[in-house]
Coordinates of N, CA and C in Angstrom, one line a residue:
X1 N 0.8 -1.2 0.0 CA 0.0 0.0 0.0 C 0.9 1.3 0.0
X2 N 0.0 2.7 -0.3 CA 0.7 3.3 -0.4 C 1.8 4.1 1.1
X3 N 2.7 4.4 0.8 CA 2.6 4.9 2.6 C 3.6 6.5 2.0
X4 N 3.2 7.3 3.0 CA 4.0 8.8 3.0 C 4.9 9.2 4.2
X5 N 5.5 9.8 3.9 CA 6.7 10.4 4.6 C 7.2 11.4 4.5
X6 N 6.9 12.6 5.4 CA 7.3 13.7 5.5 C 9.0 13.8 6.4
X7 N 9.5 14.8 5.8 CA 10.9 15.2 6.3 C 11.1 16.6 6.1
X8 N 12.1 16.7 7.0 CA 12.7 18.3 6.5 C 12.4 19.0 8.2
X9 N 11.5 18.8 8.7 CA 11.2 19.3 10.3 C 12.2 20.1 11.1
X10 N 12.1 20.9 12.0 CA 13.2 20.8 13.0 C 12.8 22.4 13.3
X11 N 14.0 23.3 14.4 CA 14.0 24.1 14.8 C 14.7 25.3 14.2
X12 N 13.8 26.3 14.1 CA 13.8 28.1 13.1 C 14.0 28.6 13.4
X13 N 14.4 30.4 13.2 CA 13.5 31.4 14.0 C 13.0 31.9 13.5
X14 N 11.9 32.8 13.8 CA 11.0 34.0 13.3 C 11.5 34.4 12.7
X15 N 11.0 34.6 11.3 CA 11.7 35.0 10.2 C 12.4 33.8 9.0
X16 N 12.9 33.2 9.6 CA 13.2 32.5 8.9 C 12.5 31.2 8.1
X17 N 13.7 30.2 7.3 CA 12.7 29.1 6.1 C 13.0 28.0 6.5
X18 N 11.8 27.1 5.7 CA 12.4 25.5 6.1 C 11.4 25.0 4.8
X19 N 12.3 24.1 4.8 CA 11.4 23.1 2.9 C 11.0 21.7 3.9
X20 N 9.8 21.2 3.7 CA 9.1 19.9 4.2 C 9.3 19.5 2.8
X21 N 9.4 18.2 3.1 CA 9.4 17.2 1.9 C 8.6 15.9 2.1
X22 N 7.9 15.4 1.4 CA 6.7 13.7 1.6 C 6.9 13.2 0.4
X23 N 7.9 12.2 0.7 CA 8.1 10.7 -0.4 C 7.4 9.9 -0.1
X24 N 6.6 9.7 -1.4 CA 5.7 8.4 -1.8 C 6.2 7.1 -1.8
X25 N 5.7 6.2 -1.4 CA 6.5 4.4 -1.8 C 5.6 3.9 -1.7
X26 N 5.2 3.1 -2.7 CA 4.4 2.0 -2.9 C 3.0 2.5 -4.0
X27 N 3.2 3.5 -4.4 CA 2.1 3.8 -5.7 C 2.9 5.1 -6.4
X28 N 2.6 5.9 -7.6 CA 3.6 6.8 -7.6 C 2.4 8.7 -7.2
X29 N 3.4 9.0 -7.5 CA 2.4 11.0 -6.8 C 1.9 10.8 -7.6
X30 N 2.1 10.6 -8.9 CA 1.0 11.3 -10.1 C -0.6 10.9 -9.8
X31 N -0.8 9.9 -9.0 CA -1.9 9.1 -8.9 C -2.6 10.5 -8.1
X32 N -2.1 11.5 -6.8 CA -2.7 12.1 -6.3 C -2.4 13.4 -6.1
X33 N -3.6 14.0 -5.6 CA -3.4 15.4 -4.9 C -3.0 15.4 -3.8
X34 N -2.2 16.5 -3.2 CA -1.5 16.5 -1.8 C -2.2 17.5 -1.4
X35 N -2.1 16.9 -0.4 CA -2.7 18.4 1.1 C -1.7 18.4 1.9
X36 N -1.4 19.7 2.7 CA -0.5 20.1 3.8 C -1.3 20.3 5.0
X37 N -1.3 19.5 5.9 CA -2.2 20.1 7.6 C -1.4 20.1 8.4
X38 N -1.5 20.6 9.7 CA -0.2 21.1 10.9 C -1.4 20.8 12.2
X39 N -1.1 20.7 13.1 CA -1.8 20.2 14.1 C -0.6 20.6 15.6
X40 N -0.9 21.8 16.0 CA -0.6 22.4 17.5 C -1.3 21.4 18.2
X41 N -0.2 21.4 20.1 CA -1.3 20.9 20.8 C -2.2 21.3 21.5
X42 N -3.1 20.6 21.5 CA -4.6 21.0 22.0 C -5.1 21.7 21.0
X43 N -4.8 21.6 19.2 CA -5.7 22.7 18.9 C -6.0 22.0 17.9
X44 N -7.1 22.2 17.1 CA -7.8 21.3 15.9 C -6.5 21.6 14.8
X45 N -6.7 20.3 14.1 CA -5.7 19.9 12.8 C -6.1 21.5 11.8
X46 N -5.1 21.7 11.1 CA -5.5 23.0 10.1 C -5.1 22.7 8.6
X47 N -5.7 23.7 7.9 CA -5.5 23.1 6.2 C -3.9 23.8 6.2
X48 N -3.3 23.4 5.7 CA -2.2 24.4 4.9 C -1.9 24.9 3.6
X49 N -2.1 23.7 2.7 CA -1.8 23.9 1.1 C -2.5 22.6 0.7
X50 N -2.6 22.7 -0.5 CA -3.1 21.8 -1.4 C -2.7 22.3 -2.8
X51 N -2.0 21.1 -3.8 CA -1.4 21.3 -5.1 C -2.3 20.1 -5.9
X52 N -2.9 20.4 -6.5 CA -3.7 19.3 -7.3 C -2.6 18.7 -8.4
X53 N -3.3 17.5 -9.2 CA -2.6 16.9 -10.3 C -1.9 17.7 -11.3
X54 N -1.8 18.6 -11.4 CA -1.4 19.6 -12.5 C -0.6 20.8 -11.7
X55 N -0.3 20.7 -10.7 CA 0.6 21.1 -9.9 C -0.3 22.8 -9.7
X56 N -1.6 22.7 -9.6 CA -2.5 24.4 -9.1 C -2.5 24.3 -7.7
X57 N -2.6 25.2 -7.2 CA -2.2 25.4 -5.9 C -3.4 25.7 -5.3
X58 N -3.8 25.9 -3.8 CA -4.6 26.4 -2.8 C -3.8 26.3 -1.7
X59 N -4.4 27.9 -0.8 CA -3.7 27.5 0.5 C -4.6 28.4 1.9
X60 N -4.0 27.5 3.0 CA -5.2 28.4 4.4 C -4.7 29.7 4.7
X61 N -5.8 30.7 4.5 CA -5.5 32.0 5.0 C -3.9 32.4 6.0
X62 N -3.6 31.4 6.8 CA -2.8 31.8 7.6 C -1.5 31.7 7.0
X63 N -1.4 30.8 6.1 CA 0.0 30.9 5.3 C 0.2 31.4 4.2
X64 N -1.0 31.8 3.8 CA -1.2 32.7 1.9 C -0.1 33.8 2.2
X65 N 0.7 33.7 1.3 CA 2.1 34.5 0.8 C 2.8 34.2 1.2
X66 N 3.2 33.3 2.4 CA 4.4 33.1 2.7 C 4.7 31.5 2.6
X67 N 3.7 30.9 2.5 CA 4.1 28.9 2.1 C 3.8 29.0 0.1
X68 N 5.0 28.1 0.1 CA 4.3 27.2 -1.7 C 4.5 25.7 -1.7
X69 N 3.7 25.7 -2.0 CA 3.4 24.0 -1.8 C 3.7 23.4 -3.6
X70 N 4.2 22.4 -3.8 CA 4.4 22.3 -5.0 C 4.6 21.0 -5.0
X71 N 5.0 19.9 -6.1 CA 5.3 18.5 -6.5 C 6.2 18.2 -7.6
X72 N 6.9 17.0 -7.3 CA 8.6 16.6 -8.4 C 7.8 15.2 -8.7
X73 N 6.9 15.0 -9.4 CA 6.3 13.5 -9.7 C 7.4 13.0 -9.9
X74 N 8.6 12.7 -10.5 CA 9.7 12.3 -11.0 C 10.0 11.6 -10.3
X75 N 10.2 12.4 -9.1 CA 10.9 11.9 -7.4 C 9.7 11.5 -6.3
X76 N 8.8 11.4 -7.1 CA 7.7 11.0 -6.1 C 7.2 11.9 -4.9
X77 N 7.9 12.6 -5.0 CA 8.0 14.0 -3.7 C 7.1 15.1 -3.8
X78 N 6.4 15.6 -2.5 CA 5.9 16.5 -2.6 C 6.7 17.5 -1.8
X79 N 6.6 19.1 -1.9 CA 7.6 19.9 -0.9 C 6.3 20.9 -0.7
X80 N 6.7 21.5 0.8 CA 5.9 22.9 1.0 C 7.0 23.8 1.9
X81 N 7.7 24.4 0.8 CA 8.3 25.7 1.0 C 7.8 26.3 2.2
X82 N 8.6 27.0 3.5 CA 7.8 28.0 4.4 C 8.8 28.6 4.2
X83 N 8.6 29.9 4.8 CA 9.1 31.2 4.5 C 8.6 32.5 5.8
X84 N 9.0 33.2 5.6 CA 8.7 33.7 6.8 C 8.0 33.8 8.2
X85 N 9.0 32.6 8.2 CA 7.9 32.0 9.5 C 7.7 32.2 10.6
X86 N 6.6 32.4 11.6 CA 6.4 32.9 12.5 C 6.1 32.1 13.6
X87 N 6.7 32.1 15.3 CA 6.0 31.3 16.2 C 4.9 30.4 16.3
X88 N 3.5 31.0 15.4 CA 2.4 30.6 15.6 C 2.2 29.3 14.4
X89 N 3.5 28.8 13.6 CA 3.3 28.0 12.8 C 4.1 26.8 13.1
X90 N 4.2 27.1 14.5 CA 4.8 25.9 15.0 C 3.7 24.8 15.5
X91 N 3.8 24.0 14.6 CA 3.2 22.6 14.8 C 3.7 21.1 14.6
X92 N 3.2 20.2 14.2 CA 3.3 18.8 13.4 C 2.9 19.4 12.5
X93 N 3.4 18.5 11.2 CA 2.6 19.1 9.8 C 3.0 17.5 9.0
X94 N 1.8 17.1 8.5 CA 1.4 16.0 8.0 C 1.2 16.8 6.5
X95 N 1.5 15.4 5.8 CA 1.3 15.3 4.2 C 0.1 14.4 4.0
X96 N -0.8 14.5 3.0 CA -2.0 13.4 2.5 C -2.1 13.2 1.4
X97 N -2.6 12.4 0.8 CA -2.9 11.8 -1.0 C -4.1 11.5 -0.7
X98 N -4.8 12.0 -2.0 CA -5.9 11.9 -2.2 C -6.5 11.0 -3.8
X99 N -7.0 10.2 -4.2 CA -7.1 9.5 -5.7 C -8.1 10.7 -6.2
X100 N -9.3 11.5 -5.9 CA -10.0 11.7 -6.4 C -10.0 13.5 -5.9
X101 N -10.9 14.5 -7.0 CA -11.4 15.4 -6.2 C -12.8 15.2 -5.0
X102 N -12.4 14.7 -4.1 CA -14.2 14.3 -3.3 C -14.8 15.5 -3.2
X103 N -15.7 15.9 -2.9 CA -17.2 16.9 -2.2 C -16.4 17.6 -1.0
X104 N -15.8 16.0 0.1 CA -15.7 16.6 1.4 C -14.0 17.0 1.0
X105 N -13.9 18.5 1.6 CA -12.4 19.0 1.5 C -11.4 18.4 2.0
X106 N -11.7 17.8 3.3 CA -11.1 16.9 4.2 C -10.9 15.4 4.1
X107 N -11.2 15.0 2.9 CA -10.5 13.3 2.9 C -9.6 12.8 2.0
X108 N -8.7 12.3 2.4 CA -7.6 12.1 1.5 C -7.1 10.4 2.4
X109 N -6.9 10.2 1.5 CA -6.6 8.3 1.0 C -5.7 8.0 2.2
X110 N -4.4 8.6 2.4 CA -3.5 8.5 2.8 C -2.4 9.6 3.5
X111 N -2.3 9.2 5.1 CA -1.7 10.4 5.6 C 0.0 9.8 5.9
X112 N 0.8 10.8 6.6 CA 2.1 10.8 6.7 C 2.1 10.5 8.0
X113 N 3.1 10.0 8.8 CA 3.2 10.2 10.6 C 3.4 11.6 11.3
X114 N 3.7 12.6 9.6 CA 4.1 14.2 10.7 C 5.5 14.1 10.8
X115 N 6.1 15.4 10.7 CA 7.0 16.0 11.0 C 7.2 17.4 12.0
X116 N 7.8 17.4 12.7 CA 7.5 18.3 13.8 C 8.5 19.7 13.5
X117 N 8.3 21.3 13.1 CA 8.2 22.2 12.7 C 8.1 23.3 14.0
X118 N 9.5 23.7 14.6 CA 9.4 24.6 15.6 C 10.0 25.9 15.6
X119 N 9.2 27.2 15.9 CA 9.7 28.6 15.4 C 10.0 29.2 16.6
X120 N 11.0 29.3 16.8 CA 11.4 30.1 18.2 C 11.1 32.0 17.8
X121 N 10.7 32.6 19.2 CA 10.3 33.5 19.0 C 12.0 34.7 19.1

């Protein structure tokens, strides 16, 4: 089955960048759309990005201009660029695949274990 894996995580400061990366194994990207979600503790999971099959982009108010979310089908990899990053975007941040456009914004096939993304103030 398919499984994902995010990398790239670790500790920033304010202001500063970090590239996340999620390799595919066991089916290839082209098959899906990726979503980006971050999940603080104690606080509900949040959207971040989404790059459909044709590499178009969407992203959650809180990171519009400063994340780009993008895909290397090649390498199986998806990346979400962050960029001026701020304390409040310190979370986990999970990758997803999805086979289809569904109705519900929130379901996708297949999630990542998370990489952990810390912004010192």
């Amino acid at each position: 089955q398919v499984q994902l894996a995010e990398s790239g995580g670790g500790l920033v400061q304010a202001g500063g960048s970090l590239r996340l990366s999620c390799a595919a194994s066991g089916g290839s990207l082209s098959s899906f759309a990726m979503g980006w979600f971050r999940q603080a503790p104690g606080k509900e999971r949040e959207f971040v990005a989404y790059v459909d099959w044709t590499g178009s982009t969407y992203y959650g108010i809180p990171v519009k201009g400063r994340f780009t979310a993008s895909r290397e089908n090649a390498k199986d990899t998806a990346y979400l660029q962050m960029s001026s990053l701020k304390p409040e975007d310190t979370a986990t941040y999970y990758c997803a695949a999805r086979l289809a456009p569904y109705n519900d914004p929130d379901r996708y096939d297949y999630w990542g274990q998370g990489t952990q993304v810390t912004v010192s103030s």
